[in-house]
PDB file of C-alpha atoms in Angstrom:
ATOM      1  CA  MET A   1     -48.159  75.869-248.488  1.00 50.00           C
ATOM      2  CA  TYR A   2     -51.171  74.224-246.922  1.00 57.00           C
ATOM      3  CA  LEU A   3     -54.108  73.092-249.001  1.00 62.00           C
ATOM      4  CA  PRO A   4     -57.748  72.559-248.044  1.00 70.00           C
ATOM      5  CA  LEU A   5     -57.997  68.765-248.045  1.00 86.00           C
ATOM      6  CA  ASP A   6     -61.207  66.766-248.154  1.00 89.00           C
ATOM      7  CA  TRP A   7     -62.084  63.634-246.208  1.00 91.00           C
ATOM      8  CA  HIS A   8     -64.551  62.622-248.951  1.00 93.00           C
ATOM      9  CA  LEU A   9     -63.532  59.695-251.170  1.00 94.00           C
ATOM     10  CA  THR A  10     -65.095  59.229-254.602  1.00 92.00           C
ATOM     11  CA  LYS A  11     -65.291  56.113-256.731  1.00 91.00           C
ATOM     12  CA  ASP A  12     -62.705  57.658-259.074  1.00 93.00           C
ATOM     13  CA  ASP A  13     -60.035  58.257-256.417  1.00 95.00           C
ATOM     14  CA  ILE A  14     -56.983  56.021-256.741  1.00 95.00           C
ATOM     15  CA  LEU A  15     -57.019  54.369-253.330  1.00 96.00           C
ATOM     16  CA  LEU A  16     -53.680  52.703-252.575  1.00 96.00           C
ATOM     17  CA  TYR A  17     -54.405  51.524-249.039  1.00 97.00           C
ATOM     18  CA  TYR A  18     -57.090  51.449-246.399  1.00 96.00           C
ATOM     19  CA  SER A  19     -57.237  49.706-243.050  1.00 96.00           C
ATOM     20  CA  LYS A  20     -60.270  47.451-242.762  1.00 94.00           C
ATOM     21  CA  ASP A  21     -59.711  46.914-239.027  1.00 93.00           C
ATOM     22  CA  LYS A  22     -59.471  50.644-238.303  1.00 94.00           C
ATOM     23  CA  LEU A  23     -62.545  51.273-240.449  1.00 95.00           C
ATOM     24  CA  ASP A  24     -64.606  48.694-238.566  1.00 95.00           C
ATOM     25  CA  ALA A  25     -63.494  50.099-235.201  1.00 93.00           C
ATOM     26  CA  LEU A  26     -64.299  53.691-236.202  1.00 94.00           C
ATOM     27  CA  VAL A  27     -67.690  52.819-237.736  1.00 95.00           C
ATOM     28  CA  LYS A  28     -68.564  51.215-234.407  1.00 95.00           C
ATOM     29  CA  LYS A  29     -67.140  54.142-232.389  1.00 94.00           C
ATOM     30  CA  TYR A  30     -69.201  56.733-234.293  1.00 94.00           C
ATOM     31  CA  ALA A  31     -72.304  54.497-234.574  1.00 95.00           C
ATOM     32  CA  ILE A  32     -72.348  54.915-238.352  1.00 95.00           C
ATOM     33  CA  ASP A  33     -75.151  53.150-240.236  1.00 93.00           C
ATOM     34  CA  ARG A  34     -73.692  50.677-242.705  1.00 92.00           C
ATOM     35  CA  THR A  35     -76.770  50.895-244.946  1.00 92.00           C
ATOM     36  CA  LYS A  36     -78.073  53.683-247.146  1.00 85.00           C
ATOM     37  CA  THR A  37     -81.621  54.498-248.230  1.00 81.00           C
ATOM     38  CA  THR A  38     -81.766  54.595-252.014  1.00 76.00           C
ATOM     39  CA  ILE A  39     -84.000  54.144-255.053  1.00 72.00           C
ATOM     40  CA  LEU A  40     -83.550  50.583-256.265  1.00 65.00           C
ATOM     41  CA  PRO A  41     -84.323  49.312-259.774  1.00 67.00           C
ATOM     42  CA  PRO A  42     -88.073  48.662-260.234  1.00 63.00           C
ATOM     43  CA  LYS A  43     -89.194  45.130-259.545  1.00 57.00           C
ATOM     44  CA  PHE A  44     -92.412  45.290-261.603  1.00 53.00           C
ATOM     45  CA  SER A  45     -94.402  47.501-263.970  1.00 54.00           C
ATOM     46  CA  ALA A  46     -98.080  48.408-264.229  1.00 52.00           C
ATOM     47  CA  SER A  47     -99.887  48.387-267.592  1.00 55.00           C
ATOM     48  CA  LEU A  48    -102.867  50.614-268.434  1.00 52.00           C
ATOM     49  CA  ASP A  49    -104.810  49.555-271.536  1.00 57.00           C
ATOM     50  CA  ALA A  50    -106.889  51.986-273.549  1.00 55.00           C
ATOM     51  CA  LYS A  51    -110.624  51.186-273.682  1.00 57.00           C
ATOM     52  CA  ASP A  52    -110.539  50.452-277.403  1.00 59.00           C
ATOM     53  CA  GLY A  53    -107.613  48.128-276.864  1.00 57.00           C
ATOM     54  CA  SER A  54    -105.525  49.995-279.425  1.00 53.00           C
ATOM     55  CA  LYS A  55    -102.647  51.078-277.189  1.00 52.00           C
ATOM     56  CA  ALA A  56    -101.149  50.536-273.767  1.00 55.00           C
ATOM     57  CA  VAL A  57     -99.154  52.698-271.378  1.00 51.00           C
ATOM     58  CA  ALA A  58     -96.565  50.934-269.229  1.00 56.00           C
ATOM     59  CA  ALA A  59     -95.539  52.546-265.919  1.00 54.00           C
ATOM     60  CA  THR A  60     -92.590  51.441-263.825  1.00 61.00           C
ATOM     61  CA  VAL A  61     -92.978  51.587-260.084  1.00 59.00           C
ATOM     62  CA  PRO A  62     -89.893  52.921-258.212  1.00 65.00           C
ATOM     63  CA  PHE A  63     -88.758  50.929-255.228  1.00 68.00           C
ATOM     64  CA  ILE A  64     -87.319  52.626-252.153  1.00 76.00           C
ATOM     65  CA  GLY A  65     -85.035  50.393-250.158  1.00 77.00           C
ATOM     66  CA  LYS A  66     -81.651  50.063-248.467  1.00 81.00           C
ATOM     67  CA  ARG A  67     -78.308  48.873-249.707  1.00 83.00           C
ATOM     68  CA  GLU A  68     -74.977  48.230-248.032  1.00 88.00           C
ATOM     69  CA  LYS A  69     -72.622  51.206-248.184  1.00 92.00           C
ATOM     70  CA  THR A  70     -69.346  50.707-249.977  1.00 93.00           C
ATOM     71  CA  ASP A  71     -66.126  50.910-247.978  1.00 95.00           C
ATOM     72  CA  ARG A  72     -65.356  54.260-249.641  1.00 95.00           C
ATOM     73  CA  GLU A  73     -68.691  55.621-248.444  1.00 95.00           C
ATOM     74  CA  LEU A  74     -67.992  54.365-244.929  1.00 96.00           C
ATOM     75  CA  LEU A  75     -64.483  55.870-245.000  1.00 96.00           C
ATOM     76  CA  SER A  76     -66.037  59.195-246.050  1.00 96.00           C
ATOM     77  CA  ASP A  77     -68.639  58.946-243.275  1.00 96.00           C
ATOM     78  CA  VAL A  78     -65.858  58.369-240.750  1.00 96.00           C
ATOM     79  CA  GLY A  79     -63.936  61.429-241.998  1.00 95.00           C
ATOM     80  CA  LYS A  80     -67.080  63.556-241.746  1.00 95.00           C
ATOM     81  CA  LYS A  81     -67.727  62.393-238.164  1.00 95.00           C
ATOM     82  CA  MET A  82     -64.107  63.070-237.193  1.00 93.00           C
ATOM     83  CA  GLN A  83     -64.327  66.631-238.460  1.00 92.00           C
ATOM     84  CA  GLU A  84     -67.690  67.222-236.794  1.00 92.00           C
ATOM     85  CA  ASN A  85     -66.287  65.960-233.497  1.00 91.00           C
ATOM     86  CA  GLY A  86     -63.053  67.968-233.640  1.00 89.00           C
ATOM     87  CA  GLN A  87     -60.921  64.840-234.078  1.00 89.00           C
ATOM     88  CA  LEU A  88     -59.552  65.669-237.542  1.00 91.00           C
ATOM     89  CA  PHE A  89     -56.599  68.051-237.769  1.00 90.00           C
ATOM     90  CA  PHE A  90     -54.697  69.699-240.605  1.00 89.00           C
ATOM     91  CA  GLU A  91     -51.185  71.077-240.942  1.00 85.00           C
ATOM     92  CA  PRO A  92     -49.652  72.964-239.293  1.00 81.00           C
ATOM     93  CA  SER A  93     -51.926  72.368-236.256  1.00 83.00           C
ATOM     94  CA  LEU A  94     -51.380  68.685-235.508  1.00 84.00           C
ATOM     95  CA  ARG A  95     -51.667  66.829-232.188  1.00 80.00           C
ATOM     96  CA  ASN A  96     -50.737  63.439-230.774  1.00 79.00           C
ATOM     97  CA  ASP A  97     -53.488  60.851-230.468  1.00 79.00           C
ATOM     98  CA  ARG A  98     -55.644  62.488-233.147  1.00 86.00           C
ATOM     99  CA  PHE A  99     -56.170  61.967-236.861  1.00 92.00           C
ATOM    100  CA  ALA A 100     -54.592  64.220-239.478  1.00 92.00           C
ATOM    101  CA  LEU A 101     -55.394  64.745-243.140  1.00 95.00           C
ATOM    102  CA  VAL A 102     -52.069  65.490-244.820  1.00 95.00           C
ATOM    103  CA  LEU A 103     -50.614  66.005-248.273  1.00 96.00           C
ATOM    104  CA  VAL A 104     -47.239  64.296-248.640  1.00 97.00           C
ATOM    105  CA  ILE A 105     -44.631  63.354-251.226  1.00 97.00           C
ATOM    106  CA  ALA A 106     -43.628  59.812-250.254  1.00 97.00           C
ATOM    107  CA  LYS A 107     -42.147  56.495-251.296  1.00 97.00           C
ATOM    108  CA  CYS A 108     -43.545  53.182-250.107  1.00 96.00           C
ATOM    109  CA  GLY A 109     -41.776  49.956-249.250  1.00 95.00           C
ATOM    110  CA  THR A 110     -41.043  47.319-246.636  1.00 93.00           C
ATOM    111  CA  MET A 111     -38.422  47.273-243.909  1.00 92.00           C
ATOM    112  CA  TRP A 112     -36.941  44.910-241.390  1.00 87.00           C
ATOM    113  CA  PRO A 113     -33.624  44.988-239.567  1.00 81.00           C
ATOM    114  CA  TRP A 114     -30.705  42.844-240.553  1.00 77.00           C
ATOM    115  CA  ALA A 115     -31.057  39.183-239.540  1.00 70.00           C
ATOM    116  CA  SER A 116     -34.250  39.920-237.621  1.00 75.00           C
ATOM    117  CA  ASN A 117     -36.606  37.036-236.966  1.00 76.00           C
ATOM    118  CA  GLU A 118     -39.407  39.334-235.741  1.00 78.00           C
ATOM    119  CA  THR A 119     -42.208  38.094-237.985  1.00 80.00           C
ATOM    120  CA  GLN A 120     -44.432  41.173-237.578  1.00 84.00           C
ATOM    121  CA  PHE A 121     -41.870  43.230-239.526  1.00 88.00           C
ATOM    122  CA  HIS A 122     -42.748  41.233-242.645  1.00 87.00           C
ATOM    123  CA  HIS A 123     -46.400  42.290-242.386  1.00 90.00           C
ATOM    124  CA  VAL A 124     -45.812  46.047-242.325  1.00 93.00           C
ATOM    125  CA  VAL A 125     -45.786  48.512-245.210  1.00 95.00           C
ATOM    126  CA  TRP A 126     -43.995  51.870-244.707  1.00 96.00           C
ATOM    127  CA  TRP A 127     -44.336  55.316-246.296  1.00 97.00           C
ATOM    128  CA  ILE A 128     -41.411  57.727-246.016  1.00 97.00           C
ATOM    129  CA  GLY A 129     -41.826  61.303-247.188  1.00 95.00           C
ATOM    130  CA  LYS A 130     -42.317  65.002-246.537  1.00 95.00           C
ATOM    131  CA  THR A 131     -45.287  67.302-246.160  1.00 94.00           C
ATOM    132  CA  ALA A 132     -45.027  71.100-246.318  1.00 90.00           C
ATOM    133  CA  ASP A 133     -44.157  71.101-242.613  1.00 88.00           C
ATOM    134  CA  SER A 134     -43.003  67.653-241.472  1.00 91.00           C
ATOM    135  CA  THR A 135     -41.148  64.485-242.300  1.00 94.00           C
ATOM    136  CA  ILE A 136     -43.566  61.556-242.226  1.00 95.00           C
ATOM    137  CA  LEU A 137     -42.906  57.994-241.141  1.00 95.00           C
ATOM    138  CA  ALA A 138     -46.153  56.058-241.656  1.00 97.00           C
ATOM    139  CA  TYR A 139     -46.804  52.348-241.256  1.00 96.00           C
ATOM    140  CA  GLY A 140     -49.707  49.994-241.953  1.00 96.00           C
ATOM    141  CA  ASN A 141     -50.698  46.365-242.381  1.00 94.00           C
ATOM    142  CA  ILE A 142     -49.397  45.127-245.731  1.00 93.00           C
ATOM    143  CA  ALA A 143     -52.532  42.982-246.068  1.00 91.00           C
ATOM    144  CA  ASN A 144     -54.439  46.252-246.665  1.00 94.00           C
ATOM    145  CA  TYR A 145     -52.166  47.399-249.491  1.00 94.00           C
ATOM    146  CA  LEU A 146     -54.433  47.480-252.521  1.00 91.00           C
ATOM    147  CA  ASP A 147     -52.844  45.454-255.263  1.00 84.00           C
ATOM    148  CA  ASP A 148     -53.284  41.889-256.467  1.00 77.00           C
ATOM    149  CA  GLY A 149     -51.673  40.491-253.325  1.00 76.00           C
ATOM    150  CA  SER A 150     -48.204  40.475-254.845  1.00 76.00           C
ATOM    151  CA  ALA A 151     -46.869  43.075-252.365  1.00 76.00           C
ATOM    152  CA  ARG A 152     -47.454  40.782-249.405  1.00 73.00           C
ATOM    153  CA  GLN A 153     -46.027  37.783-251.245  1.00 76.00           C
ATOM    154  CA  TYR A 154     -43.068  39.863-252.429  1.00 73.00           C
ATOM    155  CA  ALA A 155     -42.296  41.048-248.894  1.00 71.00           C
ATOM    156  CA  GLU A 156     -42.369  37.508-247.553  1.00 71.00           C
ATOM    157  CA  GLU A 157     -40.206  35.996-250.290  1.00 75.00           C
ATOM    158  CA  VAL A 158     -37.430  38.550-250.915  1.00 74.00           C
ATOM    159  CA  LYS A 159     -35.402  41.197-249.136  1.00 79.00           C
ATOM    160  CA  SER A 160     -37.162  44.267-247.842  1.00 89.00           C
ATOM    161  CA  THR A 161     -36.863  47.699-249.465  1.00 93.00           C
ATOM    162  CA  TRP A 162     -35.019  49.187-246.497  1.00 94.00           C
ATOM    163  CA  TRP A 163     -32.631  46.734-244.885  1.00 90.00           C
ATOM    164  CA  PRO A 164     -30.270  48.450-242.436  1.00 89.00           C
ATOM    165  CA  SER A 165     -27.080  46.561-241.724  1.00 82.00           C
ATOM    166  CA  ILE A 166     -27.238  47.653-238.085  1.00 78.00           C
ATOM    167  CA  SER A 167     -30.390  48.943-236.426  1.00 75.00           C
ATOM    168  CA  GLY A 168     -29.061  48.734-232.874  1.00 75.00           C
ATOM    169  CA  GLY A 169     -31.152  50.647-230.345  1.00 76.00           C
ATOM    170  CA  TYR A 170     -33.895  51.287-232.890  1.00 85.00           C
ATOM    171  CA  ASN A 171     -35.170  47.693-232.839  1.00 84.00           C
ATOM    172  CA  LYS A 172     -37.594  48.368-229.988  1.00 83.00           C
ATOM    173  CA  LEU A 173     -38.909  51.475-231.713  1.00 86.00           C
ATOM    174  CA  ILE A 174     -39.366  49.597-235.005  1.00 89.00           C
ATOM    175  CA  LYS A 175     -41.175  46.846-233.129  1.00 87.00           C
ATOM    176  CA  ALA A 176     -43.481  49.339-231.364  1.00 87.00           C
ATOM    177  CA  MET A 177     -44.328  50.997-234.690  1.00 90.00           C
ATOM    178  CA  SER A 178     -44.942  47.611-236.295  1.00 91.00           C
ATOM    179  CA  ASN A 179     -47.307  46.647-233.487  1.00 89.00           C
ATOM    180  CA  ASN A 180     -49.189  49.914-234.044  1.00 89.00           C
ATOM    181  CA  ALA A 181     -49.315  49.239-237.777  1.00 92.00           C
ATOM    182  CA  LEU A 182     -51.095  45.943-237.170  1.00 90.00           C
ATOM    183  CA  SER A 183     -53.458  47.260-234.504  1.00 85.00           C
ATOM    184  CA  PRO A 184     -56.866  48.897-235.163  1.00 83.00           C
ATOM    185  CA  GLY A 185     -56.306  51.263-232.221  1.00 78.00           C
ATOM    186  CA  TRP A 186     -53.500  53.041-230.429  1.00 72.00           C
ATOM    187  CA  GLU A 187     -50.856  50.906-228.784  1.00 69.00           C
ATOM    188  CA  ASP A 188     -48.979  53.363-226.594  1.00 70.00           C
ATOM    189  CA  PHE A 189     -45.213  53.417-227.063  1.00 69.00           C
ATOM    190  CA  PRO A 190     -43.344  52.330-223.911  1.00 67.00           C
ATOM    191  CA  GLY A 191     -41.594  55.188-222.109  1.00 66.00           C
ATOM    192  CA  GLU A 192     -38.131  53.945-223.015  1.00 64.00           C
ATOM    193  CA  VAL A 193     -39.127  53.811-226.680  1.00 68.00           C
ATOM    194  CA  ARG A 194     -40.414  57.396-226.671  1.00 63.00           C
ATOM    195  CA  LEU A 195     -36.956  58.527-225.582  1.00 61.00           C
ATOM    196  CA  THR A 196     -35.425  56.955-228.686  1.00 71.00           C
ATOM    197  CA  SER A 197     -34.622  59.431-231.448  1.00 78.00           C
ATOM    198  CA  ILE A 198     -37.129  59.042-234.263  1.00 85.00           C
ATOM    199  CA  ASN A 199     -34.951  61.309-236.390  1.00 86.00           C
ATOM    200  CA  GLY A 200     -32.077  58.902-235.721  1.00 86.00           C
ATOM    201  CA  LEU A 201     -34.272  55.980-236.809  1.00 89.00           C
ATOM    202  CA  TYR A 202     -35.174  57.836-239.991  1.00 90.00           C
ATOM    203  CA  GLU A 203     -31.573  58.698-240.835  1.00 89.00           C
ATOM    204  CA  THR A 204     -30.214  55.249-239.972  1.00 89.00           C
ATOM    205  CA  CYS A 205     -32.879  52.885-241.295  1.00 91.00           C
ATOM    206  CA  PHE A 206     -34.629  54.742-244.134  1.00 93.00           C
ATOM    207  CA  ASN A 207     -31.841  56.397-246.118  1.00 90.00           C
ATOM    208  CA  ASP A 208     -30.833  55.604-249.703  1.00 89.00           C
ATOM    209  CA  GLY A 209     -27.832  53.621-248.495  1.00 90.00           C
ATOM    210  CA  VAL A 210     -30.002  50.877-246.995  1.00 92.00           C
ATOM    211  CA  VAL A 211     -32.319  50.391-249.991  1.00 92.00           C
ATOM    212  CA  ARG A 212     -31.952  46.713-250.984  1.00 89.00           C
ATOM    213  CA  ALA A 213     -35.062  45.842-252.986  1.00 89.00           C
ATOM    214  CA  PRO A 214     -37.533  47.856-255.140  1.00 90.00           C
ATOM    215  CA  TYR A 215     -40.142  50.149-253.638  1.00 92.00           C
ATOM    216  CA  LEU A 216     -43.781  49.067-253.587  1.00 92.00           C
ATOM    217  CA  HIS A 217     -44.309  52.427-255.228  1.00 93.00           C
ATOM    218  CA  GLU A 218     -41.869  55.145-256.212  1.00 93.00           C
ATOM    219  CA  ARG A 219     -42.110  58.799-255.197  1.00 95.00           C
ATOM    220  CA  LYS A 220     -45.750  59.937-255.452  1.00 96.00           C
ATOM    221  CA  VAL A 221     -47.896  62.800-254.223  1.00 97.00           C
ATOM    222  CA  LEU A 222     -50.378  61.308-251.752  1.00 97.00           C
ATOM    223  CA  GLU A 223     -53.153  62.286-249.398  1.00 97.00           C
ATOM    224  CA  MET A 224     -53.325  60.372-246.117  1.00 96.00           C
ATOM    225  CA  LEU A 225     -55.859  60.247-243.337  1.00 97.00           C
ATOM    226  CA  LEU A 226     -53.298  59.437-240.679  1.00 94.00           C
ATOM    227  CA  ARG A 227     -53.681  58.357-237.070  1.00 92.00           C
ATOM    228  CA  ILE A 228     -50.938  60.272-235.243  1.00 91.00           C
ATOM    229  CA  ASP A 229     -49.016  58.073-232.810  1.00 89.00           C
ATOM    230  CA  THR A 230     -46.304  60.556-231.922  1.00 87.00           C
ATOM    231  CA  ILE A 231     -44.760  63.850-233.041  1.00 87.00           C
ATOM    232  CA  ASP A 232     -41.045  64.282-232.380  1.00 83.00           C
ATOM    233  CA  ASN A 233     -39.705  67.851-232.480  1.00 82.00           C
ATOM    234  CA  SER A 234     -36.470  67.126-230.619  1.00 75.00           C
ATOM    235  CA  SER A 235     -34.259  67.609-233.694  1.00 71.00           C
ATOM    236  CA  GLY A 236     -35.743  71.018-234.495  1.00 74.00           C
ATOM    237  CA  HIS A 237     -37.680  69.502-237.372  1.00 79.00           C
ATOM    238  CA  SER A 238     -41.088  67.893-236.970  1.00 87.00           C
ATOM    239  CA  MET A 239     -41.133  64.090-237.378  1.00 89.00           C
ATOM    240  CA  LEU A 240     -44.698  62.822-237.713  1.00 91.00           C
ATOM    241  CA  CYS A 241     -45.291  59.125-237.050  1.00 91.00           C
ATOM    242  CA  GLY A 242     -48.527  57.202-237.380  1.00 93.00           C
ATOM    243  CA  SER A 243     -50.667  54.649-239.138  1.00 95.00           C
ATOM    244  CA  PRO A 244     -53.025  55.617-241.985  1.00 96.00           C
ATOM    245  CA  LEU A 245     -56.725  54.908-242.210  1.00 96.00           C
ATOM    246  CA  TRP A 246     -56.411  55.426-245.955  1.00 97.00           C
ATOM    247  CA  VAL A 247     -53.907  56.555-248.577  1.00 98.00           C
ATOM    248  CA  LYS A 248     -54.815  57.829-252.037  1.00 97.00           C
ATOM    249  CA  GLU A 249     -52.724  58.971-254.977  1.00 96.00           C
ATOM    250  CA  VAL A 250     -53.011  62.578-256.167  1.00 95.00           C
ATOM    251  CA  VAL A 251     -53.059  62.806-259.968  1.00 93.00           C
ATOM    252  CA  LYS A 252     -53.642  66.530-260.656  1.00 92.00           C
ATOM    253  CA  PRO A 253     -50.914  69.159-260.060  1.00 93.00           C
ATOM    254  CA  VAL A 254     -51.119  70.737-256.621  1.00 94.00           C
ATOM    255  CA  PRO A 255     -49.604  74.047-255.486  1.00 94.00           C
ATOM    256  CA  GLY A 256     -45.964  73.521-254.636  1.00 95.00           C
ATOM    257  CA  ILE A 257     -42.400  74.020-255.872  1.00 96.00           C
ATOM    258  CA  TYR A 258     -41.619  72.502-259.275  1.00 97.00           C
ATOM    259  CA  TYR A 259     -38.642  72.076-261.556  1.00 96.00           C
ATOM    260  CA  THR A 260     -39.114  74.468-264.473  1.00 94.00           C
ATOM    261  CA  GLY A 261     -36.718  72.990-267.028  1.00 92.00           C
ATOM    262  CA  GLN A 262     -33.881  75.527-266.823  1.00 93.00           C
ATOM    263  CA  TYR A 263     -30.478  74.347-265.612  1.00 92.00           C
ATOM    264  CA  CYS A 264     -26.813  75.282-265.784  1.00 90.00           C
ATOM    265  CA  ASP A 265     -23.389  74.052-264.715  1.00 86.00           C
ATOM    266  CA  VAL A 266     -21.863  75.294-261.466  1.00 82.00           C
ATOM    267  CA  PRO A 267     -18.052  75.002-261.534  1.00 75.00           C
ATOM    268  CA  PRO A 268     -16.065  74.968-258.286  1.00 70.00           C
ATOM    269  CA  LEU A 269     -15.176  78.421-257.040  1.00 63.00           C
ATOM    270  CA  SER A 270     -11.840  77.343-255.529  1.00 61.00           C
ATOM    271  CA  PRO A 271      -9.061  75.530-257.380  1.00 57.00           C
ATOM    272  CA  TRP A 272      -8.823  72.800-254.737  1.00 54.00           C
ATOM    273  CA  GLU A 273     -12.510  71.878-255.025  1.00 52.00           C
ATOM    274  CA  MET A 274     -13.053  69.016-257.483  1.00 52.00           C
ATOM    275  CA  ARG A 275     -11.203  70.962-260.187  1.00 53.00           C
ATOM    276  CA  ASN A 276     -12.407  69.026-263.202  1.00 55.00           C
ATOM    277  CA  GLU A 277     -16.006  68.429-262.181  1.00 65.00           C
ATOM    278  CA  LYS A 278     -19.017  70.608-262.870  1.00 72.00           C
ATOM    279  CA  LEU A 279     -22.273  70.015-261.033  1.00 81.00           C
ATOM    280  CA  LYS A 280     -25.672  71.075-262.318  1.00 88.00           C
ATOM    281  CA  SER A 281     -28.145  73.353-260.606  1.00 92.00           C
ATOM    282  CA  TYR A 282     -31.790  73.287-261.620  1.00 95.00           C
ATOM    283  CA  ALA A 283     -34.308  76.123-261.702  1.00 96.00           C
ATOM    284  CA  ILE A 284     -37.353  75.789-259.445  1.00 96.00           C
ATOM    285  CA  ALA A 285     -40.346  78.030-258.776  1.00 96.00           C
ATOM    286  CA  ARG A 286     -43.503  77.944-256.706  1.00 96.00           C
ATOM    287  CA  TRP A 287     -46.765  77.367-258.522  1.00 94.00           C
ATOM    288  CA  THR A 288     -49.720  78.748-256.558  1.00 93.00           C
ATOM    289  CA  GLY A 289     -52.354  77.003-258.654  1.00 90.00           C
ATOM    290  CA  LYS A 290     -52.764  80.140-260.776  1.00 90.00           C
ATOM    291  CA  ASP A 291     -49.378  81.862-261.091  1.00 92.00           C
ATOM    292  CA  TRP A 292     -45.639  81.229-260.760  1.00 95.00           C
ATOM    293  CA  GLU A 293     -43.516  82.985-258.135  1.00 94.00           C
ATOM    294  CA  GLU A 294     -40.314  82.711-256.052  1.00 94.00           C
ATOM    295  CA  PRO A 295     -37.866  81.563-258.762  1.00 94.00           C
ATOM    296  CA  ASN A 296     -34.690  80.035-257.399  1.00 94.00           C
ATOM    297  CA  TRP A 297     -31.876  77.601-258.069  1.00 94.00           C
ATOM    298  CA  THR A 298     -31.322  74.261-256.343  1.00 94.00           C
ATOM    299  CA  PRO A 299     -28.094  74.377-254.304  1.00 90.00           C
ATOM    300  CA  VAL A 300     -24.911  72.664-255.394  1.00 86.00           C
ATOM    301  CA  TYR A 301     -22.959  71.432-252.392  1.00 79.00           C
ATOM    302  CA  TYR A 302     -19.294  72.242-252.529  1.00 71.00           C
ATOM    303  CA  SER A 303     -17.635  72.350-249.122  1.00 65.00           C
ATOM    304  CA  PRO A 304     -17.991  74.294-246.931  1.00 70.00           C
ATOM    305  CA  SER A 305     -21.247  75.872-248.171  1.00 75.00           C
ATOM    306  CA  PRO A 306     -23.739  75.495-251.019  1.00 81.00           C
ATOM    307  CA  HIS A 307     -23.184  77.369-254.262  1.00 80.00           C
ATOM    308  CA  TYR A 308     -25.753  78.813-256.665  1.00 83.00           C
ATOM    309  CA  PRO A 309     -25.493  79.858-260.317  1.00 85.00           C
ATOM    310  CA  SER A 310     -25.038  83.521-261.124  1.00 83.00           C
ATOM    311  CA  GLU A 311     -27.419  83.316-264.085  1.00 87.00           C
ATOM    312  CA  GLN A 312     -30.887  84.770-263.771  1.00 89.00           C
ATOM    313  CA  VAL A 313     -33.727  82.330-263.146  1.00 91.00           C
ATOM    314  CA  ARG A 314     -36.581  82.571-265.618  1.00 90.00           C
ATOM    315  CA  LEU A 315     -40.187  82.194-264.456  1.00 91.00           C
ATOM    316  CA  PRO A 316     -42.404  79.947-266.584  1.00 91.00           C
ATOM    317  CA  ASP A 317     -45.193  81.570-268.535  1.00 89.00           C
ATOM    318  CA  SER A 318     -48.279  82.068-266.361  1.00 84.00           C
ATOM    319  CA  SER A 319     -50.294  79.811-268.681  1.00 88.00           C
ATOM    320  CA  HIS A 320     -47.910  76.893-268.114  1.00 91.00           C
ATOM    321  CA  ILE A 321     -49.432  74.139-265.932  1.00 92.00           C
ATOM    322  CA  PRO A 322     -46.788  72.012-264.190  1.00 94.00           C
ATOM    323  CA  ASN A 323     -46.448  68.277-264.521  1.00 93.00           C
ATOM    324  CA  LEU A 324     -46.926  66.535-261.166  1.00 94.00           C
ATOM    325  CA  ASP A 325     -43.870  64.365-261.904  1.00 93.00           C
ATOM    326  CA  GLU A 326     -41.755  67.544-261.810  1.00 95.00           C
ATOM    327  CA  ILE A 327     -42.679  68.494-258.226  1.00 96.00           C
ATOM    328  CA  TYR A 328     -39.708  69.382-256.027  1.00 96.00           C
ATOM    329  CA  SER A 329     -41.456  69.967-252.703  1.00 95.00           C
ATOM    330  CA  LEU A 330     -44.774  71.065-251.229  1.00 93.00           C
TER     331      LEU A 330
END
């Protein structure tokens, strides 16, 4: 399900990341004024005394002037200009070498290949997740990660989150992505790199088996204004790669598929399948923002095909608002 997303950032949005270099380059590209006309606090007041001297009326004089825009205001101005100029795209209509505003469920961490001495890897932060339509592999400069600076120090002092034992032919692709993460503009991938399987990189270097150190943040629902470097559809599933202008955390439930609290055991159907073990299946349903629909069970994988409970799935009451922590997918 695709949602209408907004390029506008407010002072209350939880901004996790924004690229200062990309912002400066885009403000210059779109000739955006960095100042804003506003009413400033009065600098003086005028007093009017009554003729008998018994009372006085004080009048403040408003002052019209200019102030520097905040970075959030400039980021919003950039998003507005992108949309006005046809440079901002939304799912499912995405294009290479454009910007996309996407909703994604993603984890965030660091990554460098085993025994690699490529120093730029240590300066890159990665988001791995899924939108309603694509798998996302996003990368940015860790210096722009908005915390107290501990993320950058942490990445330089300890092991990375994803630490593949063997990265093999993906080293050049990782290096190209890292260069793009640290660049304010597009750095085109070399031809030989574009032939490398991005799905293979994802499966080899960003799976649970290569997680060595904690995430910078666990699984969250995010909005990203993402510069699209490449889209790989070779595996039959869209892999979207790029570097974000900004990333913010979503805190209110969005339409999507959620766990609903119902579960049951699914015993093996054949005597030779894990005879003494029962796996659990969990009830899920789609919340549209107003109602619940499409109840289903999560699959339990017994070879050779997934199994589902025979029990009926119950829909939550229509008045029930889901908890964002219980989201299953978008």
